[in-house]
PDB file of C-alpha atoms in Angstrom:
ATOM      1  CA  MET A1057       0.009  -0.011   0.006  1.00 47.00           C
ATOM      2  CA  SER A1058       1.525   3.246  -1.230  1.00 46.00           C
ATOM      3  CA  ARG A1059       1.508   6.544   0.743  1.00 50.00           C
ATOM      4  CA  THR A1060       1.005  10.008  -0.549  1.00 47.00           C
ATOM      5  CA  PRO A1061       4.244  11.932  -0.519  1.00 47.00           C
ATOM      6  CA  ARG A1062       4.587  14.523   2.178  1.00 48.00           C
ATOM      7  CA  GLY A1063       3.638  17.976   1.016  1.00 45.00           C
ATOM      8  CA  GLY A1064       1.983  16.669  -2.182  1.00 48.00           C
ATOM      9  CA  GLY A1065      -1.603  16.252  -3.421  1.00 47.00           C
ATOM     10  CA  LEU A1066      -4.511  18.631  -2.691  1.00 46.00           C
ATOM     11  CA  ARG A1067      -2.989  19.976   0.457  1.00 45.00           C
ATOM     12  CA  SER A1068       0.223  20.949  -1.454  1.00 48.00           C
ATOM     13  CA  MET A1069      -1.799  22.851  -4.173  1.00 49.00           C
ATOM     14  CA  GLY A1070      -3.881  24.731  -1.580  1.00 50.00           C
ATOM     15  CA  ALA A1071      -0.814  25.723   0.330  1.00 53.00           C
ATOM     16  CA  SER A1072       0.800  27.096  -2.861  1.00 59.00           C
ATOM     17  CA  LEU A1073      -2.254  29.285  -3.665  1.00 53.00           C
ATOM     18  CA  LEU A1074      -2.327  30.554  -0.101  1.00 54.00           C
ATOM     19  CA  ASP A1075       1.307  31.405  -0.291  1.00 61.00           C
ATOM     20  CA  ASP A1076       0.691  33.469  -3.488  1.00 59.00           C
ATOM     21  CA  VAL A1077      -2.186  35.405  -1.905  1.00 54.00           C
ATOM     22  CA  LEU A1078      -0.107  36.177   1.162  1.00 56.00           C
ATOM     23  CA  ALA A1079       2.818  37.216  -1.052  1.00 58.00           C
ATOM     24  CA  GLU A1080       0.693  39.680  -3.142  1.00 57.00           C
ATOM     25  CA  THR A1081      -1.388  41.405  -0.509  1.00 55.00           C
ATOM     26  CA  LEU A1082      -1.843  44.631  -2.629  1.00 56.00           C
ATOM     27  CA  ASP A1083      -4.360  44.738  -5.519  1.00 61.00           C
ATOM     28  CA  PRO A1084      -2.758  45.775  -8.909  1.00 62.00           C
ATOM     29  CA  ALA A1085      -5.110  48.820  -9.184  1.00 62.00           C
ATOM     30  CA  TYR A1086      -3.877  50.112  -5.828  1.00 63.00           C
ATOM     31  CA  ALA A1087      -0.319  49.551  -6.964  1.00 66.00           C
ATOM     32  CA  GLN A1088      -0.928  51.730 -10.081  1.00 70.00           C
ATOM     33  CA  ALA A1089      -2.535  54.472  -8.014  1.00 68.00           C
ATOM     34  CA  ALA A1090       0.381  54.457  -5.645  1.00 68.00           C
ATOM     35  CA  ALA A1091       2.785  54.623  -8.593  1.00 68.00           C
ATOM     36  CA  ARG A1092       0.949  57.695 -10.012  1.00 70.00           C
ATOM     37  CA  ARG A1093       1.155  59.474  -6.694  1.00 69.00           C
ATOM     38  CA  ALA A1094       4.841  58.732  -6.527  1.00 67.00           C
ATOM     39  CA  GLY A1095       5.319  59.973 -10.114  1.00 61.00           C
ATOM     40  CA  THR A1096       6.477  56.589 -11.347  1.00 51.00           C
ATOM     41  CA  GLU A1097       3.443  55.514 -13.399  1.00 49.00           C
ATOM     42  CA  PRO A1098       4.502  52.997 -16.037  1.00 50.00           C
ATOM     43  CA  SER A1099       4.404  54.306 -19.647  1.00 51.00           C
ATOM     44  CA  ARG A1100       1.806  53.157 -22.129  1.00 52.00           C
ATOM     45  CA  PRO A1101       3.567  53.273 -25.464  1.00 51.00           C
ATOM     46  CA  ALA A1102       0.728  51.781 -27.547  1.00 51.00           C
ATOM     47  CA  ARG A1103      -1.862  54.254 -26.311  1.00 56.00           C
ATOM     48  CA  GLY A1104       0.540  57.169 -26.764  1.00 61.00           C
ATOM     49  CA  ARG A1105       1.273  56.208 -30.378  1.00 67.00           C
ATOM     50  CA  GLY A1106      -2.470  56.058 -31.086  1.00 68.00           C
ATOM     51  CA  ARG A1107      -3.003  59.560 -29.777  1.00 74.00           C
ATOM     52  CA  VAL A1108      -0.159  60.849 -31.937  1.00 74.00           C
ATOM     53  CA  LEU A1109      -1.596  59.168 -35.040  1.00 77.00           C
ATOM     54  CA  VAL A1110      -5.046  60.649 -34.391  1.00 76.00           C
ATOM     55  CA  ALA A1111      -3.533  64.131 -33.913  1.00 78.00           C
ATOM     56  CA  LEU A1112      -1.521  63.834 -37.160  1.00 81.00           C
ATOM     57  CA  THR A1113      -4.621  62.655 -39.040  1.00 84.00           C
ATOM     58  CA  MET A1114      -6.620  65.610 -37.790  1.00 83.00           C
ATOM     59  CA  VAL A1115      -3.850  68.029 -38.759  1.00 80.00           C
ATOM     60  CA  GLY A1116      -3.638  66.477 -42.233  1.00 82.00           C
ATOM     61  CA  ALA A1117      -7.392  66.684 -42.690  1.00 83.00           C
ATOM     62  CA  GLY A1118      -7.340  70.332 -41.635  1.00 82.00           C
ATOM     63  CA  LEU A1119      -4.591  71.131 -44.113  1.00 82.00           C
ATOM     64  CA  LEU A1120      -6.496  69.343 -46.895  1.00 83.00           C
ATOM     65  CA  VAL A1121      -9.681  71.329 -46.146  1.00 81.00           C
ATOM     66  CA  ALA A1122      -7.722  74.591 -46.057  1.00 81.00           C
ATOM     67  CA  VAL A1123      -5.989  73.878 -49.378  1.00 78.00           C
ATOM     68  CA  THR A1124      -9.253  72.838 -51.018  1.00 80.00           C
ATOM     69  CA  TYR A1125     -11.024  75.988 -49.817  1.00 77.00           C
ATOM     70  CA  ASP A1126      -8.148  78.176 -50.976  1.00 74.00           C
ATOM     71  CA  GLN A1127      -8.180  76.626 -54.432  1.00 75.00           C
ATOM     72  CA  ALA A1128     -11.972  76.962 -54.704  1.00 73.00           C
ATOM     73  CA  ALA A1129     -11.811  80.601 -53.624  1.00 71.00           C
ATOM     74  CA  ALA A1130      -8.996  81.274 -56.111  1.00 72.00           C
ATOM     75  CA  THR A1131     -10.978  79.599 -58.928  1.00 76.00           C
ATOM     76  CA  ALA A1132     -14.124  81.616 -58.154  1.00 70.00           C
ATOM     77  CA  GLN A1133     -12.108  84.834 -57.967  1.00 73.00           C
ATOM     78  CA  GLY A1134     -10.455  84.003 -61.274  1.00 73.00           C
ATOM     79  CA  ARG A1135     -13.835  83.414 -62.932  1.00 78.00           C
ATOM     80  CA  GLN A1136     -15.094  86.720 -61.591  1.00 81.00           C
ATOM     81  CA  GLN A1137     -12.034  88.513 -62.946  1.00 80.00           C
ATOM     82  CA  VAL A1138     -12.383  86.899 -66.388  1.00 80.00           C
ATOM     83  CA  ARG A1139     -16.086  87.721 -66.455  1.00 84.00           C
ATOM     84  CA  ALA A1140     -15.414  91.340 -65.470  1.00 84.00           C
ATOM     85  CA  ALA A1141     -12.776  91.657 -68.195  1.00 85.00           C
ATOM     86  CA  LEU A1142     -15.161  90.238 -70.822  1.00 86.00           C
ATOM     87  CA  VAL A1143     -17.931  92.583 -69.727  1.00 85.00           C
ATOM     88  CA  ASP A1144     -15.525  95.540 -70.038  1.00 86.00           C
ATOM     89  CA  ASP A1145     -14.466  94.382 -73.518  1.00 87.00           C
ATOM     90  CA  ILE A1146     -18.081  93.985 -74.615  1.00 87.00           C
ATOM     91  CA  GLN A1147     -19.009  97.413 -73.270  1.00 86.00           C
ATOM     92  CA  LEU A1148     -16.029  99.004 -74.996  1.00 88.00           C
ATOM     93  CA  SER A1149     -16.874  97.317 -78.295  1.00 88.00           C
ATOM     94  CA  SER A1150     -20.483  98.398 -77.955  1.00 83.00           C
ATOM     95  CA  ASP A1151     -19.472 102.004 -77.321  1.00 87.00           C
ATOM     96  CA  VAL A1152     -17.175 101.950 -80.391  1.00 89.00           C
ATOM     97  CA  GLY A1153     -19.966 100.469 -82.482  1.00 85.00           C
ATOM     98  CA  ASP A1154     -22.469 103.083 -81.289  1.00 84.00           C
ATOM     99  CA  ASP A1155     -20.027 105.885 -82.119  1.00 89.00           C
ATOM    100  CA  LEU A1156     -19.422 104.497 -85.592  1.00 89.00           C
ATOM    101  CA  THR A1157     -23.152 104.078 -86.166  1.00 81.00           C
ATOM    102  CA  ALA A1158     -23.813 107.678 -85.151  1.00 86.00           C
ATOM    103  CA  GLU A1159     -20.980 108.869 -87.427  1.00 90.00           C
ATOM    104  CA  LEU A1160     -22.368 106.811 -90.305  1.00 84.00           C
ATOM    105  CA  GLU A1161     -25.823 108.281 -89.814  1.00 80.00           C
ATOM    106  CA  ASP A1162     -24.445 111.819 -89.895  1.00 88.00           C
ATOM    107  CA  LEU A1163     -22.536 111.114 -93.083  1.00 90.00           C
ATOM    108  CA  ARG A1164     -25.610 109.518 -94.651  1.00 82.00           C
ATOM    109  CA  LEU A1165     -27.704 112.596 -93.861  1.00 83.00           C
ATOM    110  CA  GLU A1166     -25.058 114.875 -95.287  1.00 90.00           C
ATOM    111  CA  VAL A1167     -24.881 112.846 -98.505  1.00 88.00           C
ATOM    112  CA  GLY A1168     -28.689 112.851 -98.711  1.00 84.00           C
ATOM    113  CA  ARG A1169     -28.936 116.619 -98.377  1.00 88.00           C
ATOM    114  CA  THR A1170     -26.243 117.165-100.995  1.00 92.00           C
ATOM    115  CA  ARG A1171     -27.971 114.757-103.382  1.00 86.00           C
ATOM    116  CA  ASP A1172     -31.368 116.387-102.908  1.00 86.00           C
ATOM    117  CA  ASP A1173     -29.950 119.872-103.501  1.00 88.00           C
ATOM    118  CA  LEU A1174     -28.264 118.802-106.733  1.00 88.00           C
ATOM    119  CA  LEU A1175     -31.225 116.863-108.118  1.00 86.00           C
ATOM    120  CA  ALA A1176     -33.827 119.466-107.216  1.00 86.00           C
ATOM    121  CA  ALA A1177     -32.129 122.015-109.463  1.00 86.00           C
ATOM    122  CA  SER A1178     -33.708 120.432-112.589  1.00 88.00           C
ATOM    123  CA  ALA A1179     -37.023 118.915-113.646  1.00 89.00           C
ATOM    124  CA  VAL A1180     -35.361 115.585-114.526  1.00 89.00           C
ATOM    125  CA  GLY A1181     -33.609 115.589-111.184  1.00 87.00           C
ATOM    126  CA  GLN A1182     -36.907 116.230-109.370  1.00 88.00           C
ATOM    127  CA  GLN A1183     -38.480 113.263-111.092  1.00 89.00           C
ATOM    128  CA  ALA A1184     -35.538 111.148-110.034  1.00 88.00           C
ATOM    129  CA  LEU A1185     -35.998 112.399-106.455  1.00 86.00           C
ATOM    130  CA  ASP A1186     -39.678 111.397-106.452  1.00 87.00           C
ATOM    131  CA  ALA A1187     -38.868 107.918-107.790  1.00 89.00           C
ATOM    132  CA  LEU A1188     -36.075 107.572-105.205  1.00 85.00           C
ATOM    133  CA  ALA A1189     -38.416 108.572-102.386  1.00 84.00           C
ATOM    134  CA  ARG A1190     -40.903 105.888-103.432  1.00 84.00           C
ATOM    135  CA  ALA A1191     -38.170 103.300-103.599  1.00 83.00           C
ATOM    136  CA  GLU A1192     -36.819 104.277-100.181  1.00 81.00           C
ATOM    137  CA  ARG A1193     -40.259 103.944 -98.616  1.00 80.00           C
ATOM    138  CA  GLY A1194     -40.672 100.516-100.182  1.00 78.00           C
ATOM    139  CA  ALA A1195     -37.229  99.416 -98.948  1.00 80.00           C
ATOM    140  CA  ALA A1196     -37.868 100.781 -95.412  1.00 82.00           C
ATOM    141  CA  ALA A1197     -34.875 103.079 -95.847  1.00 82.00           C
ATOM    142  CA  VAL A1198     -36.589 106.114 -94.267  1.00 84.00           C
ATOM    143  CA  ALA A1199     -38.264 106.623 -90.901  1.00 87.00           C
ATOM    144  CA  VAL A1200     -42.087 106.691 -90.925  1.00 90.00           C
ATOM    145  CA  THR A1201     -44.793 107.953 -88.559  1.00 93.00           C
ATOM    146  CA  GLY A1202     -48.479 107.110 -88.339  1.00 94.00           C
ATOM    147  CA  PRO A1203     -51.257 105.253 -86.477  1.00 96.00           C
ATOM    148  CA  GLY A1204     -51.142 101.515 -86.068  1.00 95.00           C
ATOM    149  CA  LEU A1205     -51.030  98.513 -83.751  1.00 95.00           C
ATOM    150  CA  LEU A1206     -48.654  97.761 -80.854  1.00 95.00           C
ATOM    151  CA  VAL A1207     -48.233  94.049 -80.039  1.00 95.00           C
ATOM    152  CA  THR A1208     -46.263  92.967 -76.957  1.00 94.00           C
ATOM    153  CA  LEU A1209     -44.800  89.508 -76.407  1.00 94.00           C
ATOM    154  CA  ALA A1210     -42.919  88.681 -73.177  1.00 93.00           C
ATOM    155  CA  ASN A1211     -41.470  85.656 -71.425  1.00 92.00           C
ATOM    156  CA  ALA A1212     -43.421  84.010 -68.625  1.00 90.00           C
ATOM    157  CA  GLU A1213     -42.758  85.470 -65.215  1.00 85.00           C
ATOM    158  CA  SER A1214     -40.676  83.425 -62.758  1.00 72.00           C
ATOM    159  CA  ASP A1215     -42.392  81.703 -59.829  1.00 62.00           C
ATOM    160  CA  ALA A1216     -41.243  80.342 -56.497  1.00 48.00           C
ATOM    161  CA  ASP A1217     -39.668  77.286 -58.141  1.00 51.00           C
ATOM    162  CA  ASP A1218     -37.224  79.590 -59.971  1.00 49.00           C
ATOM    163  CA  ASP A1219     -35.877  81.044 -56.724  1.00 49.00           C
ATOM    164  CA  PRO A1220     -32.137  80.299 -56.568  1.00 47.00           C
ATOM    165  CA  VAL A1221     -32.348  79.905 -52.772  1.00 47.00           C
ATOM    166  CA  GLY A1222     -35.498  77.844 -52.301  1.00 47.00           C
ATOM    167  CA  GLY A1223     -35.862  76.199 -55.677  1.00 47.00           C
ATOM    168  CA  THR A1224     -34.315  75.434 -59.032  1.00 49.00           C
ATOM    169  CA  THR A1225     -32.612  78.081 -61.189  1.00 49.00           C
ATOM    170  CA  GLU A1226     -33.426  76.250 -64.405  1.00 55.00           C
ATOM    171  CA  VAL A1227     -35.711  78.251 -66.721  1.00 56.00           C
ATOM    172  CA  ASP A1228     -38.459  76.394 -68.517  1.00 68.00           C
ATOM    173  CA  PRO A1229     -37.799  76.923 -72.263  1.00 75.00           C
ATOM    174  CA  SER A1230     -41.534  76.637 -72.922  1.00 80.00           C
ATOM    175  CA  GLY A1231     -42.025  79.930 -71.078  1.00 85.00           C
ATOM    176  CA  ARG A1232     -39.698  81.907 -73.379  1.00 89.00           C
ATOM    177  CA  VAL A1233     -40.638  83.833 -76.502  1.00 91.00           C
ATOM    178  CA  ARG A1234     -38.997  82.258 -79.537  1.00 90.00           C
ATOM    179  CA  ASP A1235     -37.994  83.546 -82.935  1.00 89.00           C
ATOM    180  CA  GLY A1236     -40.866  81.568 -84.452  1.00 91.00           C
ATOM    181  CA  ASP A1237     -43.387  83.427 -82.285  1.00 92.00           C
ATOM    182  CA  LEU A1238     -42.098  86.796 -83.497  1.00 93.00           C
ATOM    183  CA  GLN A1239     -42.091  85.547 -87.106  1.00 93.00           C
ATOM    184  CA  LEU A1240     -45.717  84.439 -86.715  1.00 94.00           C
ATOM    185  CA  VAL A1241     -46.803  87.836 -85.344  1.00 94.00           C
ATOM    186  CA  VAL A1242     -44.921  89.758 -88.047  1.00 94.00           C
ATOM    187  CA  ASN A1243     -46.356  87.647 -90.880  1.00 94.00           C
ATOM    188  CA  ALA A1244     -49.874  88.056 -89.445  1.00 95.00           C
ATOM    189  CA  LEU A1245     -49.437  91.830 -89.338  1.00 95.00           C
ATOM    190  CA  TRP A1246     -48.176  91.927 -92.939  1.00 94.00           C
ATOM    191  CA  ALA A1247     -51.182  89.862 -93.999  1.00 94.00           C
ATOM    192  CA  ALA A1248     -53.517  92.202 -92.102  1.00 94.00           C
ATOM    193  CA  GLY A1249     -52.289  95.179 -94.176  1.00 93.00           C
ATOM    194  CA  ALA A1250     -49.348  96.645 -92.218  1.00 94.00           C
ATOM    195  CA  GLU A1251     -47.365  99.252 -94.133  1.00 92.00           C
ATOM    196  CA  ALA A1252     -44.253  99.159 -91.919  1.00 93.00           C
ATOM    197  CA  ILE A1253     -43.180  97.004 -88.933  1.00 94.00           C
ATOM    198  CA  SER A1254     -40.409  97.162 -86.340  1.00 94.00           C
ATOM    199  CA  ILE A1255     -39.378  94.953 -83.403  1.00 94.00           C
ATOM    200  CA  ASP A1256     -37.805  96.840 -80.469  1.00 90.00           C
ATOM    201  CA  ASP A1257     -36.837  99.763 -82.745  1.00 85.00           C
ATOM    202  CA  GLN A1258     -35.352  97.408 -85.331  1.00 89.00           C
ATOM    203  CA  ARG A1259     -37.113  98.169 -88.615  1.00 91.00           C
ATOM    204  CA  LEU A1260     -38.001  95.200 -90.807  1.00 91.00           C
ATOM    205  CA  GLY A1261     -36.926  95.388 -94.444  1.00 85.00           C
ATOM    206  CA  ALA A1262     -37.054  93.152 -97.440  1.00 80.00           C
ATOM    207  CA  THR A1263     -34.037  91.092 -96.337  1.00 82.00           C
ATOM    208  CA  THR A1264     -34.535  91.173 -92.545  1.00 86.00           C
ATOM    209  CA  ALA A1265     -34.199  87.824 -90.748  1.00 87.00           C
ATOM    210  CA  ILE A1266     -35.538  86.887 -87.295  1.00 90.00           C
ATOM    211  CA  ARG A1267     -33.394  84.155 -85.774  1.00 89.00           C
ATOM    212  CA  PHE A1268     -32.330  82.574 -82.499  1.00 84.00           C
ATOM    213  CA  ALA A1269     -28.666  82.795 -81.394  1.00 81.00           C
ATOM    214  CA  GLY A1270     -28.229  80.820 -78.206  1.00 76.00           C
ATOM    215  CA  GLU A1271     -30.828  82.341 -75.905  1.00 75.00           C
ATOM    216  CA  ALA A1272     -30.994  85.698 -77.701  1.00 83.00           C
ATOM    217  CA  VAL A1273     -33.315  86.706 -80.517  1.00 88.00           C
ATOM    218  CA  LEU A1274     -31.664  88.533 -83.430  1.00 88.00           C
ATOM    219  CA  VAL A1275     -33.512  90.852 -85.785  1.00 89.00           C
ATOM    220  CA  ASP A1276     -31.408  91.760 -88.788  1.00 83.00           C
ATOM    221  CA  PHE A1277     -28.424  90.294 -86.868  1.00 83.00           C
ATOM    222  CA  ARG A1278     -29.002  92.679 -83.953  1.00 85.00           C
ATOM    223  CA  PRO A1279     -30.189  91.452 -80.548  1.00 86.00           C
ATOM    224  CA  VAL A1280     -33.615  92.412 -79.213  1.00 89.00           C
ATOM    225  CA  THR A1281     -34.633  91.995 -75.581  1.00 88.00           C
ATOM    226  CA  ASN A1282     -37.652  90.868 -73.615  1.00 90.00           C
ATOM    227  CA  PRO A1283     -40.370  92.200 -73.609  1.00 92.00           C
ATOM    228  CA  TYR A1284     -40.620  92.326 -77.406  1.00 94.00           C
ATOM    229  CA  GLU A1285     -42.638  95.253 -78.788  1.00 94.00           C
ATOM    230  CA  ILE A1286     -43.825  94.838 -82.360  1.00 95.00           C
ATOM    231  CA  ARG A1287     -45.049  98.102 -83.917  1.00 95.00           C
ATOM    232  CA  ALA A1288     -47.052  98.077 -87.146  1.00 95.00           C
ATOM    233  CA  ILE A1289     -48.195 101.210 -88.999  1.00 95.00           C
ATOM    234  CA  GLY A1290     -51.543 101.056 -90.770  1.00 94.00           C
ATOM    235  CA  ASP A1291     -55.230 101.542 -90.160  1.00 94.00           C
ATOM    236  CA  PRO A1292     -55.666 100.451 -86.518  1.00 94.00           C
ATOM    237  CA  ASP A1293     -59.133  98.969 -86.957  1.00 94.00           C
ATOM    238  CA  ASP A1294     -58.262  97.019 -90.089  1.00 94.00           C
ATOM    239  CA  LEU A1295     -55.011  95.786 -88.543  1.00 94.00           C
ATOM    240  CA  ALA A1296     -56.714  94.634 -85.362  1.00 94.00           C
ATOM    241  CA  ALA A1297     -59.476  92.828 -87.199  1.00 94.00           C
ATOM    242  CA  GLY A1298     -57.196  91.017 -89.612  1.00 94.00           C
ATOM    243  CA  PHE A1299     -54.617  90.233 -86.928  1.00 94.00           C
ATOM    244  CA  LEU A1300     -57.104  88.689 -84.470  1.00 93.00           C
ATOM    245  CA  GLU A1301     -58.833  86.614 -87.160  1.00 93.00           C
ATOM    246  CA  ASN A1302     -55.585  84.944 -88.190  1.00 94.00           C
ATOM    247  CA  PRO A1303     -55.678  81.228 -87.155  1.00 93.00           C
ATOM    248  CA  GLN A1304     -51.993  81.221 -86.230  1.00 93.00           C
ATOM    249  CA  VAL A1305     -52.496  84.225 -83.950  1.00 94.00           C
ATOM    250  CA  ILE A1306     -55.376  82.394 -82.232  1.00 93.00           C
ATOM    251  CA  ALA A1307     -53.098  79.358 -81.737  1.00 93.00           C
ATOM    252  CA  LEU A1308     -50.345  81.586 -80.350  1.00 92.00           C
ATOM    253  CA  ALA A1309     -52.827  83.086 -77.863  1.00 92.00           C
ATOM    254  CA  ASP A1310     -53.738  79.558 -76.663  1.00 92.00           C
ATOM    255  CA  VAL A1311     -50.047  78.663 -76.290  1.00 90.00           C
ATOM    256  CA  SER A1312     -49.444  81.899 -74.357  1.00 91.00           C
ATOM    257  CA  ASN A1313     -52.226  81.053 -71.911  1.00 91.00           C
ATOM    258  CA  THR A1314     -50.886  77.518 -71.470  1.00 90.00           C
ATOM    259  CA  PHE A1315     -47.261  78.518 -70.755  1.00 90.00           C
ATOM    260  CA  GLY A1316     -47.857  81.881 -69.114  1.00 90.00           C
ATOM    261  CA  LEU A1317     -46.440  84.078 -71.887  1.00 92.00           C
ATOM    262  CA  ARG A1318     -47.524  87.710 -72.047  1.00 92.00           C
ATOM    263  CA  PHE A1319     -49.405  88.410 -75.299  1.00 94.00           C
ATOM    264  CA  GLU A1320     -51.063  91.848 -75.573  1.00 93.00           C
ATOM    265  CA  PHE A1321     -52.018  94.306 -78.331  1.00 90.00           C
ATOM    266  CA  ALA A1322     -53.329  97.893 -78.385  1.00 94.00           C
ATOM    267  CA  LYS A1323     -54.358 100.454 -80.995  1.00 94.00           C
ATOM    268  CA  VAL A1324     -52.102 103.522 -81.043  1.00 94.00           C
ATOM    269  CA  ASP A1325     -52.786 106.882 -82.666  1.00 93.00           C
ATOM    270  CA  GLU A1326     -49.175 107.607 -83.524  1.00 93.00           C
ATOM    271  CA  LEU A1327     -46.187 105.327 -83.916  1.00 93.00           C
ATOM    272  CA  THR A1328     -42.702 106.219 -85.116  1.00 92.00           C
ATOM    273  CA  LEU A1329     -40.555 103.594 -86.790  1.00 91.00           C
ATOM    274  CA  PRO A1330     -36.857 104.142 -87.570  1.00 88.00           C
ATOM    275  CA  ALA A1331     -35.244 103.481 -90.911  1.00 85.00           C
ATOM    276  CA  ALA A1332     -33.920 100.018 -91.621  1.00 83.00           C
ATOM    277  CA  SER A1333     -30.233  99.347 -92.038  1.00 75.00           C
ATOM    278  CA  THR A1334     -28.718 100.091 -95.419  1.00 68.00           C
ATOM    279  CA  LEU A1335     -28.785  97.238 -97.862  1.00 64.00           C
ATOM    280  CA  GLU A1336     -25.494  95.875 -99.166  1.00 67.00           C
ATOM    281  CA  LEU A1337     -25.291  96.304-102.922  1.00 65.00           C
ATOM    282  CA  ARG A1338     -24.150  93.314-104.957  1.00 71.00           C
ATOM    283  CA  ALA A1339     -23.387  92.991-108.682  1.00 73.00           C
ATOM    284  CA  ALA A1340     -25.427  90.489-110.664  1.00 74.00           C
ATOM    285  CA  SER A1341     -23.820  88.234-113.285  1.00 77.00           C
ATOM    286  CA  PRO A1342     -25.011  85.395-115.544  1.00 80.00           C
ATOM    287  CA  ALA A1343     -25.107  82.022-113.857  1.00 80.00           C
ATOM    288  CA  GLY A1344     -22.146  79.786-114.722  1.00 74.00           C
ATOM    289  CA  ASP A1345     -19.796  82.633-115.691  1.00 65.00           C
ATOM    290  CA  PRO A1346     -16.424  81.664-114.083  1.00 64.00           C
ATOM    291  CA  ASP A1347     -14.974  85.184-114.638  1.00 63.00           C
ATOM    292  CA  ALA A1348     -17.807  86.972-112.801  1.00 57.00           C
ATOM    293  CA  PRO A1349     -16.745  88.707-109.580  1.00 55.00           C
ATOM    294  CA  GLY A1350     -17.738  86.893-106.431  1.00 52.00           C
ATOM    295  CA  THR A1351     -18.342  83.586-108.229  1.00 50.00           C
ATOM    296  CA  ASP A1352     -17.062  80.432-106.551  1.00 52.00           C
ATOM    297  CA  PRO A1353     -16.026  77.922-109.221  1.00 48.00           C
ATOM    298  CA  ASP A1354     -16.565  75.062-106.771  1.00 49.00           C
ATOM    299  CA  THR A1355     -20.211  76.016-106.191  1.00 45.00           C
ATOM    300  CA  GLU A1356     -22.814  74.917-108.700  1.00 43.00           C
ATOM    301  CA  PRO A1357     -25.163  77.620-110.037  1.00 41.00           C
ATOM    302  CA  GLY A1358     -28.320  77.957-108.018  1.00 38.00           C
ATOM    303  CA  THR A1359     -26.839  76.236-104.963  1.00 36.00           C
ATOM    304  CA  GLU A1360     -27.021  77.967-101.599  1.00 38.00           C
ATOM    305  CA  THR A1361     -23.920  77.849 -99.453  1.00 34.00           C
ATOM    306  CA  GLY A1362     -25.634  79.010 -96.250  1.00 36.00           C
ATOM    307  CA  THR A1363     -27.411  76.840 -93.724  1.00 35.00           C
ATOM    308  CA  GLU A1364     -30.870  77.254 -92.227  1.00 40.00           C
ATOM    309  CA  THR A1365     -31.551  76.475 -88.578  1.00 41.00           C
ATOM    310  CA  ASP A1366     -34.979  75.140 -87.760  1.00 46.00           C
ATOM    311  CA  THR A1367     -36.742  76.350 -84.659  1.00 50.00           C
ATOM    312  CA  GLU A1368     -37.393  73.631 -82.081  1.00 55.00           C
ATOM    313  CA  PRO A1369     -41.179  73.169 -81.695  1.00 55.00           C
ATOM    314  CA  ARG A1370     -42.713  74.246 -78.422  1.00 63.00           C
ATOM    315  CA  PRO A1371     -44.111  71.287 -76.436  1.00 54.00           C
ATOM    316  CA  GLY A1372     -47.860  71.159 -76.869  1.00 52.00           C
ATOM    317  CA  GLY A1373     -47.774  74.137 -79.285  1.00 50.00           C
TER     318      GLY A1373
END
């Protein structure tokens, strides 16, 4: 029969645990507190490195935000400077053009007075003056005054949805007056018996075109602005009757009500229309003559080299 060795077994294990407890009578948390009071707290390298990394990340993010904001501000400032420079150039060019136009008008009046004085000195010359006056009236080359009809077309007014703060800044193209609308009104006035027509002080002649250029309407290659005032000289009653009975005008009125366009007309006792721009004179030559001035040998006779731009139909119009 064997015997358990002295100091072994369960009693030996319990004695060892008791010895450990008696050897470490102070809890580790108390030991750390005592070390802090004594200024000998053990370092925590892992936690310190984490704080440093977080601080560096925050500094980097701040620098990135600052650089991004600086670049955005510089870009916006650059755009404003470019825009201001373009506006100044446009204004300068417009002023030069206005001065040249005024000078041209003065010279044209001087030439006209000299011509009239020379032709009026003889009977043949007076006949030529009378024929010239009739031709100038037919070509809209002189200003005219008389009663007529005033038609106003304007874009639809903006609503709350067009507010750049509370809504969208996109403009509905259906609410804008188009070149086709002005063409329709002008053709209806001619058909009603108008003797002379102008759009925003731009007189319509035999070769005048009404076209879109981007978002601007051009009359005889000159921009006109909203609201568009169409003046027609003629008998006011006859003009109003023929204009309002035109089926296309009735359709335009329905479209205006649908999309909120402003479409008004009024009889006026006296309207003044300026003269149209001077026509450019060209020399005619037989078709197919290669030696004729201005003839392009690569272009077949009767072939147009220009392009026509169709007006996009208005939705529901």
